[in-house]
GROMACS .gro file of C-alpha atoms in nm:
model
  510
    1ILE     CA    1   9.709  -6.629  -6.432
    2ASP     CA    2   9.377  -6.769  -6.435
    3VAL     CA    3   9.192  -6.564  -6.161
    4ASP     CA    4   8.866  -6.743  -6.167
    5GLY     CA    5   8.981  -7.126  -6.216
    6ASP     CA    6   8.820  -7.121  -6.609
    7GLY     CA    7   9.101  -7.249  -6.800
    8ARG     CA    8   9.193  -6.872  -6.948
    9ASN     CA    9   9.493  -6.650  -6.879
   10GLU     CA   10   9.311  -6.288  -6.692
   11ILE     CA   11   9.511  -5.967  -6.689
   12ILE     CA   12   9.530  -5.795  -6.344
   13GLN     CA   13   9.706  -5.421  -6.394
   14SER     CA   14   9.709  -5.145  -6.133
   15SER     CA   15   9.641  -4.806  -6.294
   16ILE     CA   16   9.530  -4.412  -6.187
   17ALA     CA   17   9.256  -4.317  -6.342
   18TRP     CA   18   9.272  -3.905  -6.425
   19ASP     CA   19   8.912  -3.855  -6.390
   20THR     CA   20   8.994  -3.652  -6.089
   21THR     CA   21   9.253  -3.389  -6.004
   22TRP     CA   22   9.544  -3.622  -5.789
   23GLY     CA   23   9.391  -3.870  -5.988
   24ASP     CA   24   9.201  -4.169  -5.836
   25PRO     CA   25   9.394  -4.595  -5.810
   26ARG     CA   26   9.266  -4.864  -5.962
   27LEU     CA   27   9.267  -5.235  -6.007
   28ALA     CA   28   9.126  -5.380  -6.327
   29ILE     CA   29   9.101  -5.788  -6.430
   30TRP     CA   30   9.121  -5.842  -6.838
   31ARG     CA   31   9.070  -6.111  -6.979
   32GLU     CA   32   9.223  -6.188  -7.315
   33ASP     CA   33   8.981  -5.959  -7.507
   34GLY     CA   34   8.992  -5.703  -7.313
   35THR     CA   35   8.662  -5.718  -7.132
   36ALA     CA   36   8.648  -5.656  -6.752
   37LEU     CA   37   8.577  -5.949  -6.545
   38PRO     CA   38   8.233  -5.909  -6.359
   39GLY     CA   39   8.290  -5.647  -6.027
   40TRP     CA   40   8.592  -5.524  -6.180
   41PRO     CA   41   8.761  -5.306  -6.233
   42GLN     CA   42   8.806  -5.166  -5.827
   43LEU     CA   43   8.809  -4.789  -5.756
   44LEU     CA   44   9.065  -4.685  -5.457
   45SER     CA   45   8.986  -4.399  -5.408
   46PHE     CA   46   9.101  -4.445  -5.051
   47ALA     CA   47   9.450  -4.470  -5.179
   48TYR     CA   48   9.721  -4.223  -5.294
   49ASP     CA   49   9.941  -4.478  -5.510
   50PRO     CA   50   9.790  -4.803  -5.735
   51PRO     CA   51   9.798  -5.132  -5.553
   52PHE     CA   52  10.151  -5.376  -5.575
   53CYS     CA   53   9.957  -5.686  -5.624
   54ALA     CA   54   9.990  -6.090  -5.514
   55VAL     CA   55   9.758  -6.404  -5.567
   56GLY     CA   56   9.685  -6.697  -5.446
   57ASP     CA   57   9.425  -6.867  -5.189
   58ILE     CA   58   9.449  -6.710  -4.847
   59ASP     CA   59   9.121  -6.817  -4.733
   60GLY     CA   60   9.120  -7.187  -4.769
   61ASP     CA   61   8.846  -7.197  -5.041
   62GLY     CA   62   9.061  -7.307  -5.320
   63ASP     CA   63   8.975  -6.952  -5.545
   64TYR     CA   64   9.218  -6.713  -5.539
   65GLU     CA   65   9.246  -6.344  -5.370
   66ILE     CA   66   9.414  -6.100  -5.487
   67VAL     CA   67   9.627  -5.923  -5.220
   68GLY     CA   68   9.749  -5.510  -5.255
   69THR     CA   69   9.949  -5.319  -5.143
   70CYS     CA   70   9.867  -4.918  -5.109
   71ASN     CA   71  10.269  -4.929  -5.010
   72TYR     CA   72  10.200  -4.500  -5.002
   73ASP     CA   73   9.939  -4.507  -4.753
   74GLY     CA   74  10.011  -4.846  -4.592
   75ILE     CA   75   9.741  -5.015  -4.621
   76VAL     CA   76   9.617  -5.356  -4.759
   77CYS     CA   77   9.365  -5.479  -4.976
   78ALA     CA   78   9.228  -5.824  -5.020
   79TRP     CA   79   8.921  -5.957  -5.238
   80HIS     CA   80   8.785  -6.218  -5.381
   81ALA     CA   81   8.884  -6.281  -5.724
   82GLU     CA   82   8.573  -6.362  -5.889
   83SER     CA   83   8.331  -6.080  -5.814
   84GLY     CA   84   8.589  -5.834  -5.698
   85ASP     CA   85   8.418  -5.810  -5.364
   86ASP     CA   86   8.613  -5.738  -5.063
   87VAL     CA   87   8.759  -6.050  -4.871
   88ASP     CA   88   8.642  -6.020  -4.473
   89GLY     CA   89   8.868  -5.848  -4.272
   90TRP     CA   90   8.990  -5.627  -4.528
   91PRO     CA   91   9.135  -5.300  -4.587
   92LYS     CA   92   9.364  -5.261  -4.325
   93ALA     CA   93   9.607  -4.990  -4.236
   94LEU     CA   94   9.933  -5.100  -4.105
   95GLY     CA   95  10.245  -4.940  -3.931
   96GLY     CA   96  10.295  -4.543  -3.795
   97TRP     CA   97  10.131  -4.260  -3.906
   98TYR     CA   98  10.422  -4.177  -4.163
   99GLY     CA   99  10.479  -4.540  -4.216
  100SER     CA  100  10.499  -4.685  -4.587
  101ILE     CA  101  10.486  -5.028  -4.703
  102VAL     CA  102  10.844  -5.181  -4.938
  103GLY     CA  103  10.784  -5.351  -5.232
  104TYR     CA  104  10.618  -5.638  -5.289
  105PRO     CA  105  10.315  -5.814  -5.064
  106VAL     CA  106  10.447  -6.208  -5.036
  107LEU     CA  107  10.214  -6.489  -5.008
  108ALA     CA  108  10.305  -6.817  -4.813
  109ASP     CA  109  10.140  -7.098  -4.622
  110LEU     CA  110  10.312  -7.010  -4.280
  111ASP     CA  111  10.153  -7.206  -4.063
  112GLY     CA  112  10.092  -7.539  -4.276
  113ASP     CA  113   9.719  -7.512  -4.301
  114GLY     CA  114   9.737  -7.476  -4.699
  115ASP     CA  115   9.613  -7.156  -4.752
  116SER     CA  116   9.829  -6.850  -4.754
  117GLU     CA  117   9.918  -6.590  -4.487
  118ILE     CA  118  10.047  -6.202  -4.638
  119ILE     CA  119  10.358  -6.161  -4.582
  120ILE     CA  120  10.421  -5.748  -4.528
  121GLY     CA  121  10.729  -5.548  -4.523
  122LEU     CA  122  10.710  -5.177  -4.326
  123ASP     CA  123  10.980  -4.880  -4.385
  124TYR     CA  124  11.177  -4.703  -4.143
  125GLN     CA  125  10.879  -4.449  -4.078
  126SER     CA  126  10.749  -4.759  -3.864
  127ALA     CA  127  11.087  -4.808  -3.694
  128ASP     CA  128  10.891  -4.775  -3.325
  129THR     CA  129  10.627  -5.044  -3.425
  130PHE     CA  130  10.625  -5.352  -3.612
  131ALA     CA  131  10.728  -5.330  -3.913
  132LEU     CA  132  10.723  -5.695  -4.132
  133HIS     CA  133  10.388  -5.848  -4.047
  134ALA     CA  134  10.285  -6.223  -4.111
  135LEU     CA  135   9.901  -6.176  -4.153
  136GLN     CA  136   9.617  -6.484  -4.151
  137GLY     CA  137   9.363  -6.434  -4.434
  138ASP     CA  138   9.130  -6.230  -4.237
  139GLY     CA  139   9.362  -5.978  -4.177
  140THR     CA  140   9.458  -6.058  -3.776
  141PRO     CA  141   9.818  -6.061  -3.732
  142LEU     CA  142  10.001  -6.494  -3.686
  143TRP     CA  143  10.314  -6.244  -3.605
  144GLN     CA  144  10.495  -5.965  -3.608
  145ARG     CA  145  10.860  -5.834  -3.507
  146ARG     CA  146  11.033  -5.455  -3.504
  147TYR     CA  147  11.210  -5.528  -3.820
  148ILE     CA  148  11.242  -5.253  -4.069
  149CYS     CA  149  11.196  -5.347  -4.447
  150GLU     CA  150  11.467  -5.202  -4.732
  151ALA     CA  151  11.340  -5.410  -5.014
  152ALA     CA  152  11.113  -5.690  -5.134
  153ILE     CA  153  11.074  -5.974  -4.963
  154SER     CA  154  11.202  -6.334  -5.079
  155ALA     CA  155  11.012  -6.678  -4.941
  156ALA     CA  156  11.106  -7.010  -5.031
  157ASP     CA  157  11.126  -7.423  -4.838
  158PHE     CA  158  11.544  -7.367  -4.884
  159ASP     CA  159  11.557  -7.740  -4.697
  160GLY     CA  160  11.286  -7.972  -4.839
  161ASP     CA  161  11.133  -7.955  -4.504
  162GLY     CA  162  10.792  -7.809  -4.574
  163ASP     CA  163  10.836  -7.490  -4.351
  164ILE     CA  164  10.905  -7.238  -4.529
  165GLU     CA  165  11.192  -6.890  -4.464
  166ILE     CA  166  11.178  -6.618  -4.556
  167ALA     CA  167  11.463  -6.376  -4.657
  168PHE     CA  168  11.458  -5.960  -4.680
  169CYS     CA  169  11.719  -5.651  -4.631
  170GLY     CA  170  11.664  -5.417  -4.348
  171TYR     CA  171  11.745  -5.283  -4.023
  172GLY     CA  172  11.706  -5.510  -3.699
  173PRO     CA  173  11.573  -5.331  -3.343
  174GLY     CA  174  11.806  -5.080  -3.279
  175VAL     CA  175  12.063  -5.158  -3.593
  176SER     CA  176  12.140  -4.861  -3.804
  177ASN     CA  177  12.381  -5.091  -4.008
  178LEU     CA  178  12.237  -5.265  -4.335
  179TYR     CA  179  12.156  -5.631  -4.309
  180THR     CA  180  11.986  -5.922  -4.502
  181TYR     CA  181  11.755  -6.145  -4.299
  182LEU     CA  182  11.691  -6.497  -4.264
  183PHE     CA  183  11.368  -6.583  -4.080
  184ASP     CA  184  11.180  -6.901  -4.037
  185HIS     CA  185  10.824  -6.971  -4.060
  186GLN     CA  186  10.733  -6.879  -3.680
  187GLY     CA  187  10.972  -6.547  -3.768
  188GLN     CA  188  11.232  -6.660  -3.584
  189LEU     CA  189  11.630  -6.533  -3.692
  190ILE     CA  190  11.834  -6.790  -3.845
  191ALA     CA  191  12.137  -6.604  -3.998
  192ARG     CA  192  12.157  -6.264  -4.114
  193TRP     CA  193  12.468  -6.086  -4.321
  194ARG     CA  194  12.613  -5.773  -4.346
  195GLY     CA  195  12.498  -5.535  -4.629
  196GLY     CA  196  12.174  -5.601  -4.838
  197SER     CA  197  12.035  -5.329  -5.127
  198GLY     CA  198  11.678  -5.209  -5.222
  199LYS     CA  199  11.696  -5.481  -5.502
  200GLY     CA  200  11.555  -5.725  -5.259
  201THR     CA  201  11.681  -6.079  -5.266
  202ALA     CA  202  11.631  -6.381  -5.485
  203ILE     CA  203  11.625  -6.767  -5.348
  204ALA     CA  204  11.758  -7.043  -5.591
  205ASP     CA  205  11.962  -7.391  -5.678
  206LEU     CA  206  12.269  -7.196  -5.805
  207ASP     CA  207  12.474  -7.468  -5.904
  208GLY     CA  208  12.266  -7.771  -5.892
  209ASP     CA  209  12.296  -7.951  -5.606
  210GLY     CA  210  11.905  -7.957  -5.426
  211GLN     CA  211  12.017  -7.692  -5.158
  212CYS     CA  212  11.865  -7.359  -5.217
  213GLU     CA  213  12.076  -7.079  -5.182
  214LEU     CA  214  11.989  -6.681  -5.107
  215ILE     CA  215  12.155  -6.434  -5.377
  216PHE     CA  216  12.108  -6.002  -5.307
  217CYS     CA  217  12.278  -5.749  -5.393
  218THR     CA  218  12.524  -5.506  -5.149
  219GLU     CA  219  12.606  -5.113  -5.151
  220ASP     CA  220  12.893  -5.231  -5.380
  221GLY     CA  221  12.839  -5.590  -5.530
  222VAL     CA  222  12.696  -5.953  -5.509
  223GLN     CA  223  12.632  -6.204  -5.292
  224ALA     CA  224  12.547  -6.579  -5.205
  225VAL     CA  225  12.472  -6.752  -4.888
  226GLY     CA  226  12.315  -7.020  -4.712
  227ILE     CA  227  12.063  -7.132  -4.512
  228ASP     CA  228  12.362  -7.266  -4.280
  229GLY     CA  229  12.468  -6.888  -4.227
  230SER     CA  230  12.793  -6.941  -4.448
  231THR     CA  231  12.881  -6.707  -4.731
  232ILE     CA  232  12.942  -6.859  -5.052
  233TRP     CA  233  13.050  -6.574  -5.272
  234LYS     CA  234  13.079  -6.191  -5.276
  235THR     CA  235  13.139  -6.078  -5.621
  236ARG     CA  236  13.261  -5.703  -5.637
  237ILE     CA  237  13.069  -5.513  -5.875
  238GLY     CA  238  13.128  -5.116  -5.778
  239ASP     CA  239  13.042  -4.858  -5.536
  240GLY     CA  240  12.696  -4.732  -5.514
  241PHE     CA  241  12.524  -5.089  -5.649
  242ASP     CA  242  12.221  -5.017  -5.399
  243THR     CA  243  12.026  -4.835  -5.593
  244ALA     CA  244  11.667  -4.911  -5.746
  245GLY     CA  245  11.688  -5.167  -5.924
  246GLY     CA  246  11.629  -5.599  -5.911
  247LEU     CA  247  11.775  -5.963  -6.002
  248SER     CA  248  11.645  -6.250  -6.162
  249VAL     CA  249  11.830  -6.586  -6.075
  250THR     CA  250  11.803  -6.898  -6.346
  251ASP     CA  251  11.948  -7.133  -6.597
  252VAL     CA  252  11.979  -6.999  -6.892
  253ASP     CA  253  12.198  -7.204  -7.080
  254ASP     CA  254  11.998  -7.537  -6.908
  255ASP     CA  255  12.374  -7.669  -6.814
  256GLY     CA  256  12.189  -7.761  -6.516
  257ARG     CA  257  12.361  -7.439  -6.368
  258SER     CA  258  12.170  -7.116  -6.271
  259GLU     CA  259  12.304  -6.781  -6.415
  260VAL     CA  260  12.248  -6.382  -6.207
  261PHE     CA  261  12.091  -6.109  -6.384
  262VAL     CA  262  12.079  -5.783  -6.203
  263ASN     CA  263  11.920  -5.435  -6.288
  264SER     CA  264  12.153  -5.145  -6.184
  265TYR     CA  265  12.003  -4.721  -6.170
  266ALA     CA  266  12.347  -4.588  -6.279
  267GLN     CA  267  12.437  -4.190  -6.300
  268ALA     CA  268  12.700  -4.106  -6.596
  269ASP     CA  269  12.824  -3.699  -6.694
  270GLY     CA  270  12.483  -3.578  -6.674
  271TYR     CA  271  12.268  -3.859  -6.782
  272SER     CA  272  12.090  -4.179  -6.576
  273PHE     CA  273  12.053  -4.508  -6.693
  274THR     CA  274  12.022  -4.908  -6.649
  275ARG     CA  275  12.292  -5.143  -6.611
  276VAL     CA  276  12.194  -5.469  -6.653
  277HIS     CA  277  12.467  -5.688  -6.523
  278ALA     CA  278  12.516  -6.084  -6.546
  279LEU     CA  279  12.664  -6.348  -6.334
  280ASP     CA  280  12.717  -6.703  -6.380
  281TYR     CA  281  12.691  -6.942  -6.069
  282GLN     CA  282  13.017  -6.873  -5.903
  283GLY     CA  283  12.978  -6.519  -5.898
  284GLN     CA  284  13.193  -6.494  -6.179
  285PRO     CA  285  13.105  -6.192  -6.444
  286ILE     CA  286  12.993  -6.334  -6.796
  287THR     CA  287  13.263  -6.041  -6.912
  288GLU     CA  288  13.290  -6.302  -7.256
  289ALA     CA  289  12.875  -6.158  -7.342
  290GLU     CA  290  12.997  -5.849  -7.315
  291PHE     CA  291  12.784  -5.794  -7.014
  292PRO     CA  292  12.725  -5.534  -6.859
  293LYS     CA  293  12.498  -5.403  -7.077
  294ILE     CA  294  12.366  -5.024  -7.036
  295VAL     CA  295  12.020  -4.917  -7.176
  296ILE     CA  296  11.858  -4.571  -7.119
  297GLY     CA  297  11.606  -4.500  -6.850
  298ASP     CA  298  11.471  -4.614  -6.452
  299PRO     CA  299  11.519  -4.946  -6.358
  300GLY     CA  300  11.240  -4.899  -6.096
  301HIS     CA  301  11.088  -5.183  -5.938
  302SER     CA  302  11.159  -5.474  -6.253
  303ALA     CA  303  11.411  -5.709  -6.327
  304PRO     CA  304  11.533  -5.900  -6.618
  305LEU     CA  305  11.303  -6.116  -6.703
  306ILE     CA  306  11.422  -6.456  -6.860
  307ALA     CA  307  11.199  -6.663  -7.094
  308ASP     CA  308  11.198  -6.828  -7.509
  309ILE     CA  309  11.071  -6.487  -7.649
  310ASP     CA  310  11.199  -6.523  -8.006
  311GLY     CA  311  11.116  -6.972  -8.067
  312ASP     CA  312  11.474  -7.029  -8.102
  313GLY     CA  313  11.447  -7.281  -7.841
  314GLN     CA  314  11.695  -7.063  -7.683
  315LYS     CA  315  11.594  -6.770  -7.320
  316GLU     CA  316  11.662  -6.407  -7.375
  317ILE     CA  317  11.700  -6.163  -7.171
  318LEU     CA  318  11.438  -5.950  -7.114
  319VAL     CA  319  11.434  -5.576  -7.000
  320GLY     CA  320  11.195  -5.305  -6.964
  321THR     CA  321  11.307  -4.912  -6.801
  322ALA     CA  322  11.078  -4.641  -6.753
  323GLY     CA  323  11.052  -4.380  -7.074
  324ALA     CA  324  11.261  -4.646  -7.273
  325ALA     CA  325  11.227  -4.914  -7.529
  326LEU     CA  326  11.215  -5.243  -7.480
  327MET     CA  327  11.565  -5.460  -7.495
  328ALA     CA  328  11.631  -5.787  -7.527
  329TRP     CA  329  11.993  -6.025  -7.570
  330GLU     CA  330  12.058  -6.373  -7.639
  331LEU     CA  331  12.322  -6.554  -7.370
  332ASP     CA  332  12.599  -6.454  -7.553
  333GLY     CA  333  12.504  -6.050  -7.569
  334SER     CA  334  12.358  -6.050  -7.885
  335ILE     CA  335  12.041  -5.848  -8.003
  336VAL     CA  336  11.811  -6.016  -8.025
  337THR     CA  337  11.593  -5.997  -8.399
  338GLY     CA  338  11.344  -5.724  -8.310
  339PHE     CA  339  11.494  -5.496  -8.070
  340PRO     CA  340  11.507  -5.267  -7.902
  341MET     CA  341  11.149  -5.193  -7.998
  342LEU     CA  342  11.223  -4.849  -8.002
  343THR     CA  343  10.780  -4.738  -7.991
  344LEU     CA  344  10.737  -4.952  -7.711
  345PRO     CA  345  10.864  -4.779  -7.391
  346THR     CA  346  10.749  -4.897  -7.056
  347GLU     CA  347  10.550  -4.681  -6.792
  348ILE     CA  348  10.739  -4.574  -6.438
  349ASP     CA  349  10.716  -4.829  -6.226
  350CYS     CA  350  10.487  -5.054  -6.476
  351THR     CA  351  10.703  -5.396  -6.503
  352ILE     CA  352  10.711  -5.628  -6.796
  353THR     CA  353  10.540  -5.965  -6.782
  354ILE     CA  354  10.582  -6.308  -6.967
  355ALA     CA  355  10.295  -6.499  -7.002
  356ASP     CA  356  10.106  -6.730  -7.244
  357LEU     CA  357   9.728  -6.480  -7.222
  358ASP     CA  358   9.567  -6.635  -7.498
  359GLN     CA  359   9.659  -6.995  -7.459
  360ASP     CA  360   9.791  -7.007  -7.842
  361GLY     CA  361  10.114  -7.181  -7.719
  362ASP     CA  362  10.359  -6.882  -7.787
  363VAL     CA  363  10.411  -6.650  -7.535
  364GLU     CA  364  10.295  -6.273  -7.517
  365ILE     CA  365  10.477  -5.947  -7.349
  366LEU     CA  366  10.247  -5.746  -7.144
  367VAL     CA  367  10.317  -5.386  -7.122
  368GLY     CA  368  10.224  -5.052  -6.948
  369GLY     CA  369  10.370  -4.788  -7.179
  370TYR     CA  370  10.462  -4.491  -7.161
  371ASP     CA  371  10.196  -4.393  -7.370
  372TYR     CA  372   9.937  -4.442  -7.120
  373ARG     CA  373   9.717  -4.764  -7.255
  374PHE     CA  374   9.837  -5.141  -7.164
  375HIS     CA  375  10.007  -5.326  -7.479
  376VAL     CA  376  10.020  -5.698  -7.578
  377VAL     CA  377  10.229  -5.802  -7.771
  378ASP     CA  378  10.227  -6.131  -7.957
  379MET     CA  379  10.609  -6.334  -7.970
  380PRO     CA  380  10.727  -6.617  -8.164
  381GLY     CA  381  10.869  -6.814  -7.889
  382GLN     CA  382  10.677  -7.144  -7.721
  383ALA     CA  383  10.490  -7.135  -7.381
  384ASP     CA  384  10.699  -7.366  -7.188
  385PRO     CA  385  10.708  -7.401  -6.830
  386ASP     CA  386  11.031  -7.555  -6.853
  387THR     CA  387  11.222  -7.199  -7.067
  388ALA     CA  388  10.979  -6.958  -6.909
  389ASP     CA  389  11.200  -6.972  -6.588
  390TRP     CA  390  11.173  -6.574  -6.493
  391SER     CA  391  10.825  -6.414  -6.628
  392ALA     CA  392  10.754  -6.173  -6.345
  393ALA     CA  393  10.953  -5.924  -6.202
  394ARG     CA  394  10.906  -6.142  -5.881
  395HIS     CA  395  10.917  -6.477  -6.055
  396ASP     CA  396  10.565  -6.566  -5.954
  397PRO     CA  397  10.221  -6.441  -5.894
  398GLN     CA  398  10.300  -6.502  -5.552
  399ASN     CA  399  10.592  -6.246  -5.481
  400SER     CA  400  10.865  -6.533  -5.368
  401ALA     CA  401  11.123  -6.435  -5.570
  402TRP     CA  402  11.198  -6.815  -5.593
  403ALA     CA  403  11.345  -6.989  -5.852
  404ALA     CA  404  11.111  -7.288  -5.911
  405MET     CA  405  10.902  -7.479  -6.084
  406ILE     CA  406  10.523  -7.449  -6.058
  407PRO     CA  407  10.310  -7.742  -5.953
  408THR     CA  408   9.992  -7.749  -6.203
  409LEU     CA  409   9.691  -7.913  -6.171
  410ASP     CA  410   9.522  -8.243  -6.346
  411LEU     CA  411   9.167  -8.188  -6.399
  412SER     CA  412   9.129  -8.439  -6.721
  413GLU     CA  413   8.940  -8.698  -6.590
  414ALA     CA  414   8.687  -8.446  -6.430
  415PRO     CA  415   8.304  -8.531  -6.612
  416GLN     CA  416   8.113  -8.257  -6.725
  417GLU     CA  417   7.773  -8.442  -6.611
  418ILE     CA  418   7.682  -8.701  -6.368
  419ARG     CA  419   7.334  -8.857  -6.341
  420PRO     CA  420   7.140  -8.934  -5.992
  421GLY     CA  421   7.283  -9.246  -5.765
  422GLN     CA  422   7.588  -9.195  -6.005
  423ARG     CA  423   7.935  -9.197  -5.839
  424LEU     CA  424   8.184  -8.976  -5.863
  425SER     CA  425   8.536  -9.041  -5.751
  426LEU     CA  426   8.812  -8.780  -5.832
  427GLU     CA  427   9.169  -8.829  -5.746
  428LEU     CA  428   9.350  -8.483  -5.739
  429ARG     CA  429   9.656  -8.497  -5.973
  430ALA     CA  430   9.869  -8.272  -6.025
  431SER     CA  431  10.294  -8.244  -6.160
  432ASN     CA  432  10.576  -8.247  -5.919
  433PRO     CA  433  10.865  -8.061  -6.072
  434GLU     CA  434  11.091  -7.997  -5.796
  435ASP     CA  435  10.972  -8.309  -5.590
  436ARG     CA  436  10.852  -8.143  -5.315
  437PRO     CA  437  10.609  -8.194  -5.083
  438LEU     CA  438  10.245  -8.075  -5.196
  439ARG     CA  439   9.879  -8.022  -5.052
  440PHE     CA  440   9.575  -8.042  -5.233
  441ILE     CA  441   9.258  -7.811  -5.117
  442VAL     CA  442   8.922  -7.843  -5.192
  443GLY     CA  443   8.685  -7.558  -5.197
  444SER     CA  444   8.335  -7.571  -5.073
  445LEU     CA  445   8.147  -7.904  -5.196
  446PRO     CA  446   7.817  -7.988  -5.266
  447GLU     CA  447   7.516  -8.180  -5.038
  448GLY     CA  448   7.687  -8.524  -4.995
  449ALA     CA  449   8.013  -8.489  -5.173
  450SER     CA  450   8.376  -8.540  -4.973
  451PHE     CA  451   8.699  -8.466  -4.990
  452ASP     CA  452   8.973  -8.758  -4.846
  453GLU     CA  453   9.282  -8.595  -4.822
  454SER     CA  454   9.466  -8.887  -4.774
  455THR     CA  455   9.346  -9.089  -5.111
  456ARG     CA  456   9.315  -8.761  -5.248
  457ILE     CA  457   8.953  -8.850  -5.369
  458VAL     CA  458   8.653  -8.611  -5.402
  459SER     CA  459   8.393  -8.860  -5.420
  460TRP     CA  460   7.990  -8.778  -5.469
  461LYS     CA  461   7.670  -8.926  -5.553
  462PRO     CA  462   7.441  -8.688  -5.630
  463THR     CA  463   7.040  -8.703  -5.560
  464ALA     CA  464   6.730  -8.699  -5.782
  465ALA     CA  465   6.690  -8.364  -5.583
  466GLN     CA  466   7.007  -8.225  -5.752
  467ALA     CA  467   6.913  -8.276  -6.107
  468PHE     CA  468   6.879  -7.961  -6.392
  469ARG     CA  469   7.177  -7.781  -6.136
  470THR     CA  470   7.568  -7.745  -6.209
  471TYR     CA  471   7.779  -7.727  -5.954
  472ARG     CA  472   8.147  -7.575  -5.898
  473PHE     CA  473   8.426  -7.767  -5.761
  474SER     CA  474   8.722  -7.535  -5.653
  475PHE     CA  475   9.040  -7.760  -5.652
  476LEU     CA  476   9.399  -7.626  -5.583
  477VAL     CA  477   9.756  -7.714  -5.523
  478THR     CA  478  10.045  -7.529  -5.361
  479ASP     CA  479  10.380  -7.625  -5.271
  480GLY     CA  480  10.370  -7.412  -4.960
  481ILE     CA  481  10.414  -7.104  -5.144
  482HIS     CA  482  10.371  -7.108  -5.561
  483GLN     CA  483   9.984  -7.238  -5.634
  484THR     CA  484   9.728  -7.358  -5.879
  485SER     CA  485   9.362  -7.366  -5.872
  486ARG     CA  486   9.142  -7.479  -6.132
  487SER     CA  487   8.734  -7.507  -6.113
  488VAL     CA  488   8.568  -7.748  -6.299
  489ALA     CA  489   8.155  -7.706  -6.364
  490ILE     CA  490   7.984  -8.067  -6.338
  491THR     CA  491   7.628  -8.038  -6.420
  492VAL     CA  492   7.373  -8.310  -6.264
  493ILE     CA  493   7.153  -8.441  -6.558
  494PRO     CA  494   6.787  -8.650  -6.503
  495ASP     CA  495   6.759  -8.968  -6.611
  496ALA     CA  496   6.442  -8.904  -6.730
  497ILE     CA  497   6.336  -8.857  -7.142
  498TYR     CA  498   6.169  -8.568  -7.066
  499ALA     CA  499   6.158  -8.338  -6.823
  500ALA     CA  500   5.970  -7.954  -6.773
  501ASP     CA  501   5.911  -7.692  -6.590
  502MET     CA  502   5.529  -7.724  -6.510
  503ASP     CA  503   5.460  -7.353  -6.432
  504THR     CA  504   5.706  -7.242  -6.744
  505ASP     CA  505   5.635  -7.504  -7.003
  506PRO     CA  506   5.312  -7.440  -7.244
  507ASN     CA  507   5.352  -7.824  -7.333
  508TRP     CA  508   5.195  -7.881  -6.935
  509GLN     CA  509   4.812  -7.873  -6.937
  510LEU     CA  510   4.676  -7.848  -6.601
   0.00000   0.00000   0.00000
């Protein structure tokens, strides 16, 4: 993701530095050439484990912040991406004394002000206090609920009304059975369904009718349900299905209907391994492609990733499990050429990612390796937002697990230079592939500049006193969850033919 808005992608990597006996968690941001951004990495000497991260604008400045949860410690951190400085109000401890955070932080605009709130779930150790939190960007609570989380949370605008819904597997107050819950943006219960698992939830329009469905795993299978509380289908897989793993939902064959893929931990004959299941949009197992597939290794928090990685124009299924080689299949079940990557096993609890890191038009696979090194594997697959449908464990940098395409900013009309007295009139434009309500956020502006939200036009007429300076404009577009932030630098150049500083230029004679 481009965390500093310069048009180039960076890598956000959690790890542990073994410079001390117990190790120190740290968070790094790397450029494509392996150099670190200023202010990074950050050492988290107060924490036991490295953070699970989400990226978004939580303070309304148009720039990205990074939110990280040190799950074992129950600590939430937030940093300004461009500097590594702590955001005001962070870090913050949540839950009971022994409470731990579950899964990933999720970022979503719950109160409609344009910036993201932070959704955090805690485990059963926080049963006697609030375990489900929606936090503002300064760490103050928007709301809190006494619901325990069992797995990663999802968020989406199910019905296209501009309000966000939240889904998770867990336990309600005084309830001993596991349920999957759907809340509105104010933290009020909409519906619940019996069953759930540690694999979390995912949200997608399965049948292409324009309505999103919620998909989750239970102790013996997979379910798809609707926002009205209905159950659309149930598919039994087998007992003991509520194990580690993850799920992804995407239209692999581009027929307008989505497929469901699930990584699930399994044991047999003294061995542990991962089964990769595939279901069609009606919940029917895709048996003709010989799913489920079997991969050695523990799936951990990983989900099957979906993208065109071999350049054939078709989407593939990529799976990385702990200590085992990367594996990829075509939808027909055949193995992708070059796989398994026997020399590249993934580290425990390190999820793989697919992205065009160097923006050369093809994709790279980003891997935290079992050899204690970070790997970037160049692949021939084309970097196309229409084909990279599920390229990270929870789909997007906000960890929504919502299979919707992300709006992107178009700043091609922004000038690099402007003269004093010349008027800037920059209309903000963005793609809107899902035809959803969009909101534009503009960061701090130079003196004399303004932004009209109704017309989405930034206006500015710089003065002579602003000459010789370069001003950074930060912009962000969001559909309520997914965000794209970009910045442009505009230099005010003088009208004079020659200009110099009297204090430093030797040509000036006083």
